[in-house]
Short mmCIF file of C-alpha atoms and ligand atoms in Angstrom, two decimals:
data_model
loop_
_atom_site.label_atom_id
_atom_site.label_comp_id
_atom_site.label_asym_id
_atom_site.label_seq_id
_atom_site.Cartn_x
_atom_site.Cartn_y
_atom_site.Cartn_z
CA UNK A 1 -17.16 43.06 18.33
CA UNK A 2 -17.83 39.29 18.93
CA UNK A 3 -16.28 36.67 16.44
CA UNK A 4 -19.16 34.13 14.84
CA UNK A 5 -18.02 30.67 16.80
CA UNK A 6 -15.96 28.04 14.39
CA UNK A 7 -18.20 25.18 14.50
CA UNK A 8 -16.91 21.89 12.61
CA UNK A 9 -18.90 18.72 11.81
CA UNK A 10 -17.47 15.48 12.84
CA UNK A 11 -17.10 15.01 9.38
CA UNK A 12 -18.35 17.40 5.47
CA UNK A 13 -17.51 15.99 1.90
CA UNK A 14 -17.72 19.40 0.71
CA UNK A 15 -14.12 20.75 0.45
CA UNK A 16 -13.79 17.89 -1.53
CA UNK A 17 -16.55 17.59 -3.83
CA UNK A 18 -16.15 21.31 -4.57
CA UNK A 19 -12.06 20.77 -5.61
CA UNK A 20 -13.10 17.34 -7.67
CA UNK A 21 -16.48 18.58 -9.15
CA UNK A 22 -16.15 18.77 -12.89
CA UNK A 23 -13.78 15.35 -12.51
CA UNK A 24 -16.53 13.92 -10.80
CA UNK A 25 -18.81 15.73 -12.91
CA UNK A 26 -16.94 14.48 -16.17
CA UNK A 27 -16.73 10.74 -15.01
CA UNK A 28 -20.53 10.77 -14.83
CA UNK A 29 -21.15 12.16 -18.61
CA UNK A 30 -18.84 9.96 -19.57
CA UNK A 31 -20.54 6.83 -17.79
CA UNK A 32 -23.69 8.25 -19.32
CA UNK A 33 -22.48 8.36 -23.05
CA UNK A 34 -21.04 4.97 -22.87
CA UNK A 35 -24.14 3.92 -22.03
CA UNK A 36 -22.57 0.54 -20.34
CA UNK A 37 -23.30 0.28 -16.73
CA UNK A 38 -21.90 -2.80 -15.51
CA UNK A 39 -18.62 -4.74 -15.95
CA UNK A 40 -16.87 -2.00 -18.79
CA UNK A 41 -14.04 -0.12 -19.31
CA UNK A 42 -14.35 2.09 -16.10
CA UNK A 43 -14.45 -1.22 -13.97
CA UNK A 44 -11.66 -2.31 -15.64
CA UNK A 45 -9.80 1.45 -15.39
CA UNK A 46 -9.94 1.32 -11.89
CA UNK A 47 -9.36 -2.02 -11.30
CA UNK A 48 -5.81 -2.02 -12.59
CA UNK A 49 -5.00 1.37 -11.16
CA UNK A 50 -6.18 0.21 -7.44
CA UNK A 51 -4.04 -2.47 -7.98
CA UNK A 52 -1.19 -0.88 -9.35
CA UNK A 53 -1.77 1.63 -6.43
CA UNK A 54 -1.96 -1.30 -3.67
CA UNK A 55 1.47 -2.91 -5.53
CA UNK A 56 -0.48 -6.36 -6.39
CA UNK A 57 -1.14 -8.02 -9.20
CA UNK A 58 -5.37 -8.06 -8.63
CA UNK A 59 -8.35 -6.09 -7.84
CA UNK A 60 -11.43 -7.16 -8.21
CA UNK A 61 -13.95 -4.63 -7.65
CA UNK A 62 -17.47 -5.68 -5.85
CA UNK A 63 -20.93 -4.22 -3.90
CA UNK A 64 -18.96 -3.00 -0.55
CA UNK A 65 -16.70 -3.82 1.79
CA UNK A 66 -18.99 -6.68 3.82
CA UNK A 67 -19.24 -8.32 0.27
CA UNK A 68 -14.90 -8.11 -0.14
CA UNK A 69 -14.63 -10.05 2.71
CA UNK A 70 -17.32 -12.74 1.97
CA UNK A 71 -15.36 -12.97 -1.12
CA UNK A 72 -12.36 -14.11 -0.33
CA UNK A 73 -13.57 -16.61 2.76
CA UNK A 74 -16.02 -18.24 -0.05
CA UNK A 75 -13.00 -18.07 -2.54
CA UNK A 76 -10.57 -19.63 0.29
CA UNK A 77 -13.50 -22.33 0.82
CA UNK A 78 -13.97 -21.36 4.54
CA UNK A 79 -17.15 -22.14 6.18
CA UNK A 80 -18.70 -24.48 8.31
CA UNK A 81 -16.58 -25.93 10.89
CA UNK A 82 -14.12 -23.76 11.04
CA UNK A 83 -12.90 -20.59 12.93
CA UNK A 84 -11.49 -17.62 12.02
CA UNK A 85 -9.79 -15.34 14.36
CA UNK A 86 -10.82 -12.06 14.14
CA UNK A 87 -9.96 -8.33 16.84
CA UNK A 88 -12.78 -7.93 19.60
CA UNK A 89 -12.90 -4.36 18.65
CA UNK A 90 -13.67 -4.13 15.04
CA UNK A 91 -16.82 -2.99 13.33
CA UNK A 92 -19.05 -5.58 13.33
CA UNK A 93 -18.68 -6.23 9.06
CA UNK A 94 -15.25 -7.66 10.21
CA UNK A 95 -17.01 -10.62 12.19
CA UNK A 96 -20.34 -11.19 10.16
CA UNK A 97 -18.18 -11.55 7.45
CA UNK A 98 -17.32 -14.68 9.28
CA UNK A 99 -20.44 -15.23 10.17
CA UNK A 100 -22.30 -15.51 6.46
CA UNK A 101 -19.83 -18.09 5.66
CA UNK A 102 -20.87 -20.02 8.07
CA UNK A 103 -17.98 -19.99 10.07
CA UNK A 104 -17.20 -19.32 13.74
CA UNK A 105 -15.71 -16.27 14.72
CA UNK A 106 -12.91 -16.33 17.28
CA UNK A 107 -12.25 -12.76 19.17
CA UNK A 108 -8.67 -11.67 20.18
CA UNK A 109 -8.49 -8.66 21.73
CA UNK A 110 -6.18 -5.57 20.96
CA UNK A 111 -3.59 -3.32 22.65
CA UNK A 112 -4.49 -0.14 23.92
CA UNK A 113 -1.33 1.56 22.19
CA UNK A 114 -2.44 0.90 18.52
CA UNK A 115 -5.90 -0.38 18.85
CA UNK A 116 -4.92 -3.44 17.05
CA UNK A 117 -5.02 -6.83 17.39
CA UNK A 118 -2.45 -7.92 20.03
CA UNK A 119 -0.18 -10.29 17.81
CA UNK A 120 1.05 -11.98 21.54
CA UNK A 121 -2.75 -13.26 21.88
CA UNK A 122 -3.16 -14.67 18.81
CA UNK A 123 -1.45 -18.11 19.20
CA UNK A 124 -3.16 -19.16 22.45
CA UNK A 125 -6.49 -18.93 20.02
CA UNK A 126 -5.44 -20.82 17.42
CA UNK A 127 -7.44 -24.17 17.65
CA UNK A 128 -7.56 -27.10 15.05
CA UNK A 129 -10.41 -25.84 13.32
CA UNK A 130 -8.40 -22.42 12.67
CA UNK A 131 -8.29 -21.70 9.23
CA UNK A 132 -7.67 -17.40 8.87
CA UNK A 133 -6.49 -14.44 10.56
CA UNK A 134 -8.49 -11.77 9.90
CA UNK A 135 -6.09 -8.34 10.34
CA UNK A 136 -7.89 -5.28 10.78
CA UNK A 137 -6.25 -2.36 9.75
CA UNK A 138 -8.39 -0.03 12.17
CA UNK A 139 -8.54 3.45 11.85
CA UNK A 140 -6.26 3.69 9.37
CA UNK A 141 -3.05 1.99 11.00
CA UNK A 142 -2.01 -1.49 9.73
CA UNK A 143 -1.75 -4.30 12.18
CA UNK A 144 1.37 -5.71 12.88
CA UNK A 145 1.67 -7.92 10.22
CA UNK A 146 4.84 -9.96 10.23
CA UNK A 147 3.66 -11.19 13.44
CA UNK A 148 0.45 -12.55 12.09
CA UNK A 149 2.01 -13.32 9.21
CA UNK A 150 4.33 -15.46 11.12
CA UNK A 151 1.90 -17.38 13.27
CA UNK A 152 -0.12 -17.81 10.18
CA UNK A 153 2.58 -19.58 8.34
CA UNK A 154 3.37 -21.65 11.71
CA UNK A 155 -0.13 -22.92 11.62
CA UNK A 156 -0.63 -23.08 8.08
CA UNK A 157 -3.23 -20.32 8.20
CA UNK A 158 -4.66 -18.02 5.71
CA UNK A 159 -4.14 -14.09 6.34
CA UNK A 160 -7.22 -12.02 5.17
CA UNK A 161 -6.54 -8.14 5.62
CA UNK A 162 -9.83 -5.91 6.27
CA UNK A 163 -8.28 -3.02 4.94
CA UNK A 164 -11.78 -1.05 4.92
CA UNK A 165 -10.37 1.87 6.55
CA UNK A 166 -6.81 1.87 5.40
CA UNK A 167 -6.23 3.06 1.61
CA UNK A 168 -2.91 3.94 1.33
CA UNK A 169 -2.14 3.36 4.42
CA UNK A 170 1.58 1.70 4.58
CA UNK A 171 3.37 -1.15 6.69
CA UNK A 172 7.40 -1.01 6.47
CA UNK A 173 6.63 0.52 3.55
CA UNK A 174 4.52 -1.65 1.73
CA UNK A 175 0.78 -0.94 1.02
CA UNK A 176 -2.81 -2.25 3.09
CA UNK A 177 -3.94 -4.41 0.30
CA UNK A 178 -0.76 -6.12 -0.29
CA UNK A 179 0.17 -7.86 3.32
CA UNK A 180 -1.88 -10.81 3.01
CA UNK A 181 -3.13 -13.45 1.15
CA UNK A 182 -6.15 -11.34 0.26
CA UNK A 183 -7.74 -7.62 1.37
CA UNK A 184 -11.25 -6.34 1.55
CA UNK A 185 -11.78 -3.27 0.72
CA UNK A 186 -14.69 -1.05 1.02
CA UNK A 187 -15.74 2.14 -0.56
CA UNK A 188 -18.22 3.62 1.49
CA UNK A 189 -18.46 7.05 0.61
CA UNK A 190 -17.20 8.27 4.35
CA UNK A 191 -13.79 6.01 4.31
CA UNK A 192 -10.62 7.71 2.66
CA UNK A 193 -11.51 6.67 -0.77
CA UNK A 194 -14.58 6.45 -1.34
CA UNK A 195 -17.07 6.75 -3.77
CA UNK A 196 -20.53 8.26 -4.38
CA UNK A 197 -22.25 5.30 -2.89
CA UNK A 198 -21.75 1.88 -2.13
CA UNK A 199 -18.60 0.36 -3.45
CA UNK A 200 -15.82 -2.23 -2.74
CA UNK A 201 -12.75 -4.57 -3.84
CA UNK A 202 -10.53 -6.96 -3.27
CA UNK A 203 -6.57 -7.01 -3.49
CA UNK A 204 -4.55 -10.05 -3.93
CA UNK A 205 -1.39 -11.13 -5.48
CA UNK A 206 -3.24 -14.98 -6.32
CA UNK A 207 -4.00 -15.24 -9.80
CA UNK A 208 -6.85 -18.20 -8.89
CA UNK A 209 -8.26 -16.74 -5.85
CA UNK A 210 -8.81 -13.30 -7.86
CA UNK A 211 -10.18 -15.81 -10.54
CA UNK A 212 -12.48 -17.34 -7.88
CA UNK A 213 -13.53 -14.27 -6.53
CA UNK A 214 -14.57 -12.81 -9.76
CA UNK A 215 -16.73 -15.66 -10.93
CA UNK A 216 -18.38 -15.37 -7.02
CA UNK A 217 -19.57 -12.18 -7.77
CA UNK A 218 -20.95 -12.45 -10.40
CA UNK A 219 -23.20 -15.57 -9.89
CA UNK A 220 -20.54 -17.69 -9.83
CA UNK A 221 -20.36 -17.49 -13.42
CA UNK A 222 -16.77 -17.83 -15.40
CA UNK A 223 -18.29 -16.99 -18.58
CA UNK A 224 -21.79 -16.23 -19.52
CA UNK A 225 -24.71 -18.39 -18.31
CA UNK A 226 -22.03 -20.77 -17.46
CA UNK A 227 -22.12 -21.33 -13.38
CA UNK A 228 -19.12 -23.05 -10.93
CA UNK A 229 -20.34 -22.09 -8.02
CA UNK A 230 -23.20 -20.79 -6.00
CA UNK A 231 -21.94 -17.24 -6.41
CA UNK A 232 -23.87 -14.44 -5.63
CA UNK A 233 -24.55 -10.59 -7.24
CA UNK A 234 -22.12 -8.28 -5.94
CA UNK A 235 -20.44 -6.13 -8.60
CA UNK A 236 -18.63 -2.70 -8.45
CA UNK A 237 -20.56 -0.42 -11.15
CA UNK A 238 -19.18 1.90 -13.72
CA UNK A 239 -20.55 4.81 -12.73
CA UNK A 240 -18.69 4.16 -9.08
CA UNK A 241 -15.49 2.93 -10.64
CA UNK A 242 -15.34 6.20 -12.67
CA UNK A 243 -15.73 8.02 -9.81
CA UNK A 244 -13.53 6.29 -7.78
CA UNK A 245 -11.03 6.84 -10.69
CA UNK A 246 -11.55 10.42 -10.92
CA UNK A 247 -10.43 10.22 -7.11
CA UNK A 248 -7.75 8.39 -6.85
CA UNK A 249 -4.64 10.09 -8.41
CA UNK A 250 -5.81 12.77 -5.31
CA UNK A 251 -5.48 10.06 -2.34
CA UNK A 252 -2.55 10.40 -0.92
CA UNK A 253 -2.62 14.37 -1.18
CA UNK A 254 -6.02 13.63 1.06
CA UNK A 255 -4.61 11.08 3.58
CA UNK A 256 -1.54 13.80 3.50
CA UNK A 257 -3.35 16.10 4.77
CA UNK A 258 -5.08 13.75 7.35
CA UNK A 259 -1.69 13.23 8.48
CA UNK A 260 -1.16 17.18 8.89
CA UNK A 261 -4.52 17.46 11.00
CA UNK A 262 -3.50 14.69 13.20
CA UNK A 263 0.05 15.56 13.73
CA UNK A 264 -1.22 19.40 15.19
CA UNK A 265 -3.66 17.37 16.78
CA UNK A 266 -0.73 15.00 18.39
CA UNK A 267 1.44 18.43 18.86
CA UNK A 268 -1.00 20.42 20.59
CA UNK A 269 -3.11 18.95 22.50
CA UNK A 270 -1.82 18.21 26.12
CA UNK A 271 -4.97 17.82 28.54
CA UNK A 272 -3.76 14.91 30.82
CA UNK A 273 -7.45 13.53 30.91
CA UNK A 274 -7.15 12.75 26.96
CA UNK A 275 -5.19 9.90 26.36
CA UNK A 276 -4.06 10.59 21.95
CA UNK A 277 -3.40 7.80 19.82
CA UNK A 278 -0.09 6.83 18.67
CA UNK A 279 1.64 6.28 15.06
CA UNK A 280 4.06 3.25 15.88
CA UNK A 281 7.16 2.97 13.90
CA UNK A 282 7.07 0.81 10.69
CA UNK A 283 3.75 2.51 10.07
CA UNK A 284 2.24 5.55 7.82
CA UNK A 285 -0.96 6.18 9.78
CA UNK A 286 -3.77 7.24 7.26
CA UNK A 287 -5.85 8.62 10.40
CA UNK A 288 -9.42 7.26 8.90
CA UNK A 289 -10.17 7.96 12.57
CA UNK A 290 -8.81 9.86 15.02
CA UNK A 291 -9.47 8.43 18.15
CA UNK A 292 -8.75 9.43 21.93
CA UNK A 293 -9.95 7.95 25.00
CA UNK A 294 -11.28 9.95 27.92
CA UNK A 295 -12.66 7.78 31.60
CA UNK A 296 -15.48 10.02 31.45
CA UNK A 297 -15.78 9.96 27.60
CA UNK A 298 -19.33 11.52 27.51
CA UNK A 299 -18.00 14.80 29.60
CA UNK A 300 -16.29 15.54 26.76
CA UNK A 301 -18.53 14.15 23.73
CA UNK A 302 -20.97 16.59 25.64
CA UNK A 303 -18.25 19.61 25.99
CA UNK A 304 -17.04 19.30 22.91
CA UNK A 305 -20.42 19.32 21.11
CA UNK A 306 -21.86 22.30 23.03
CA UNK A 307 -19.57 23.93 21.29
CA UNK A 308 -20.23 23.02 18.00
CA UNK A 309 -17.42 20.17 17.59
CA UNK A 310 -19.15 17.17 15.84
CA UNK A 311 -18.06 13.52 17.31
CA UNK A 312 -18.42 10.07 17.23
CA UNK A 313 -17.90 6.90 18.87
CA UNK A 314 -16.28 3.89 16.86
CA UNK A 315 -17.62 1.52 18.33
CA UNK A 316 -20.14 2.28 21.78
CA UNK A 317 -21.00 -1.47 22.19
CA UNK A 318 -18.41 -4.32 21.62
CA UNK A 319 -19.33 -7.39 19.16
CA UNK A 320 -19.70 -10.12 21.83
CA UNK A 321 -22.42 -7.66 23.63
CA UNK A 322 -24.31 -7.30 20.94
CA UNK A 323 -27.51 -9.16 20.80
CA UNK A 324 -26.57 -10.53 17.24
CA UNK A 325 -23.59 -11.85 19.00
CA UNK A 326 -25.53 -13.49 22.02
CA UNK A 327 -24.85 -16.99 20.58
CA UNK A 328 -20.81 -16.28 21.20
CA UNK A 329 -21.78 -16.57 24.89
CA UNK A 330 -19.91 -14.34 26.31
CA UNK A 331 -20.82 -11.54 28.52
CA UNK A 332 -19.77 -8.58 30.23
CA UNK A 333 -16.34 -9.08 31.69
CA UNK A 334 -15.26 -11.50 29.28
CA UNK A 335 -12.73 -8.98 26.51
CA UNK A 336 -12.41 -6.16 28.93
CA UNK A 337 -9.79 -4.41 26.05
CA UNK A 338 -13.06 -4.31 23.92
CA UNK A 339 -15.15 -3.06 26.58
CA UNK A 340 -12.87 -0.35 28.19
CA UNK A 341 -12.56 0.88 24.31
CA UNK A 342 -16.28 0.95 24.10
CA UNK A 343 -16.63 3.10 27.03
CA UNK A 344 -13.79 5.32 26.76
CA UNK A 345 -13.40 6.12 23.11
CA UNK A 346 -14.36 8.93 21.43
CA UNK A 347 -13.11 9.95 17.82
CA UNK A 348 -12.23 13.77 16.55
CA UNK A 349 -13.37 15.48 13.47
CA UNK A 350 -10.80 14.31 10.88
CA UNK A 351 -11.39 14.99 7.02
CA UNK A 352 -9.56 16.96 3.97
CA UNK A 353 -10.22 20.46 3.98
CA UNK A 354 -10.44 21.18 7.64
CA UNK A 355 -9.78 24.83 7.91
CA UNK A 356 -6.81 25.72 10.49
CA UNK A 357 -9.40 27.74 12.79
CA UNK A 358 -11.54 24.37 12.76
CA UNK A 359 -8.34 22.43 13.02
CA UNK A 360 -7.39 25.13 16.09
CA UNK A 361 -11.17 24.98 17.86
CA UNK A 362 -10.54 21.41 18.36
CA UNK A 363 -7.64 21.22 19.82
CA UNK A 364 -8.86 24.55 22.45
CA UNK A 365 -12.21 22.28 23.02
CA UNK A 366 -9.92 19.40 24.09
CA UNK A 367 -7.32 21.15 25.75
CA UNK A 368 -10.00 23.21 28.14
CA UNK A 369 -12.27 20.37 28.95
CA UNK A 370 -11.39 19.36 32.65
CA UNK A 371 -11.73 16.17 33.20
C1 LIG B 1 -16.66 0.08 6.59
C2 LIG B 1 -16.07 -1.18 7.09
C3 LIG B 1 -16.44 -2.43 6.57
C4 LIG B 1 -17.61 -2.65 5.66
O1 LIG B 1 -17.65 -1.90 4.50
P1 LIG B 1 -19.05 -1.62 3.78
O2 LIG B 1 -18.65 -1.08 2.46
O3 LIG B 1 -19.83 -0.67 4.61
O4 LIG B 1 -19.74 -2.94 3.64
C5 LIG B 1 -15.75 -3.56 6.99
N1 LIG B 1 -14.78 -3.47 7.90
C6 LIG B 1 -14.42 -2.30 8.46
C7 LIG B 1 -13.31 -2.28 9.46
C8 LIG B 1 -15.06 -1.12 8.08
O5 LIG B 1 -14.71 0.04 8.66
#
């Protein structure tokens, strides 16, 4: 009698959807006979529990995460002329964030143990132009923050947290969202809240940045048909904030079970050509990604997928070598941290509802691949 194969996707929505349906389901008809799409009660519903979730006096909900982060540099009048520091390994919304602004990025790279901006590098790129720290939460583990934080005050520098891939994730036990000056956050519907679409916010504790960054959005209007600044359209809707709503009293049971999935994961496997990722002390890992790193990476992308284990690659090409990023000038060689990531990563199916046979086929994939 042969067994049917477990196959898993990188990543399914479905145990999900299928437990939150008719609160999903509910959020919609009530959107619906409302009849109030933009700027409403549900906007307003989630805005104060995000915050209240986050522990900060402000969210501000807005079109995505890219958006968040234009946000607050417009709102923190960054732009042209001056730099903002920013990891060499981040997805590229991180940097172009920087870029729509107008203002130049500045790449520091990370340490291999937490994939995180290396707090130690950070001071020899501060220039006089310097005006933020961008701190990447990525994957799902906070940055070390009371260095940056530190060298930010030193310098008199602002400290903008992407935190696009780190709800609920916590640093010495305080919230992503609440370690900054300011956090962008994004929705997208594959990060560990997200919604049924396009969606993001902002976090902050400043009652006149959250001011700012409110009037930005919407046209850079602070009341109607009455314009401060060139602002621009980027709103959270009310059909996404009632969804987003509807899911987050169930967060942290999700990114608890993330956390169960990565610590069998971290338990079990044991195949000396897979190098695992670490949880560092003073941080609750929400495991957005799971990432290992392999020299020959695409052996096992290609053994794992043959049999039937979904996986991806965050990210295959660094920023500086991308050709939107030729102007940066700097070429192969030049943030070998960023580049050996590139080359090497490769990130495990990770998502609520894994069954413990998918759960167990990926750790049997990883432990008989020989490298
Ligand atoms: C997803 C993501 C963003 C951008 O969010 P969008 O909602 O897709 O615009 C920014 N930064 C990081 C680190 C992300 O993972």
């Amino acid at each position: 009698m042969s067994e049917t194969p477990v196959t898993v996707p990188f990543v399914s929505f479905r145990p999900m959807e299928r437990e939150l349906d008719a609160d999903l389901r509910g959020a919609f008809a009530r959107v619906l006979d409302n009849s109030w799409y933009i700027g409403g009660r549900e906007d307003a519903a989630f805005e104060k529990a995000f915050a209240d979730y986050c522990g900060v006096r402000h969210c501000v909900g807005c079109g995505n995460g890219l958006d968040a982060l234009v946000l607050i540099l417009k709102a923190m009048g960054i732009g042209p002329g001056d730099e903002v520091i920013a990891p060499s390994n981040t997805f590229i919304a991180t940097v172009l964030a920087i870029s729509y602004v107008g203002a130049a990025p500045v790449l520091v790279e990370p340490t291999l143990e937490s994939y995180n901006i290396d707090p130690a590098r950070i001071e020899a790129a501060v220039t006089p132009r310097t005006k933020a720290i961008m701190a990447v939460h990525l994957y799902g583990q906070c940055a070390p923050m009371d260095e940056i934080n530190a060298i930010a005050h030193a310098h008199g520098l602002k400290v903008i947290e992407d935190a696009a891939q780190a709800h609920g994730a916590t640093y010495k036990g305080r919230r992503a969202g609440s370690l900054g000056d300011a956090a962008g956050f994004s929705f997208y519907p594959g990060k560990n809240l997200g919604a049924l679409g396009d969606a993001g916010c902002v976090t902050t504790n400043d009652d006149a940045l959250a001011e700012r960054i409110r009037a930005l959005g919407n046209y850079g209007s602070d009341y109607k048909y009455h314009h401060v600044y060139k602002g621009q359209n980027s709103r959270l809707d009310e059909l996404q904030a009632a969804f987003l709503a509807a899911k987050l009293p169930h967060l942290d049971a999700m990114n608890a079970e993330r956390r169960r999935i990565a610590a069998r994961y971290l338990a079990e496997m044991h195949n000396p050509a897979v190098t695992l990722p670490a949880e560092l002390p003073d941080c609750t890992h929400v495991w957005h990604i799971f990432a290992v790193r392999c020299a020959d990476r695409d052996a096992l992308e290609k053994h794992l997928n043959t049999r039937g284990i979904g996986t991806n690659k965050h990210y295959p090409t660094p920023i500086h070598l991308q050709g939107a990023y030729a102007e940066l000038g700097l070429g192969r060689g030049a943030l070998p941290l960023a580049e050996e990531i590139s080359a090497t990563e490769l990130s495990l199916p990770m998502f609520y509802g894994m069954t413990d046979a998918q759960v167990q086929a990926v750790i049997d994939a990883v432990n008989e691949f020989e490298g």
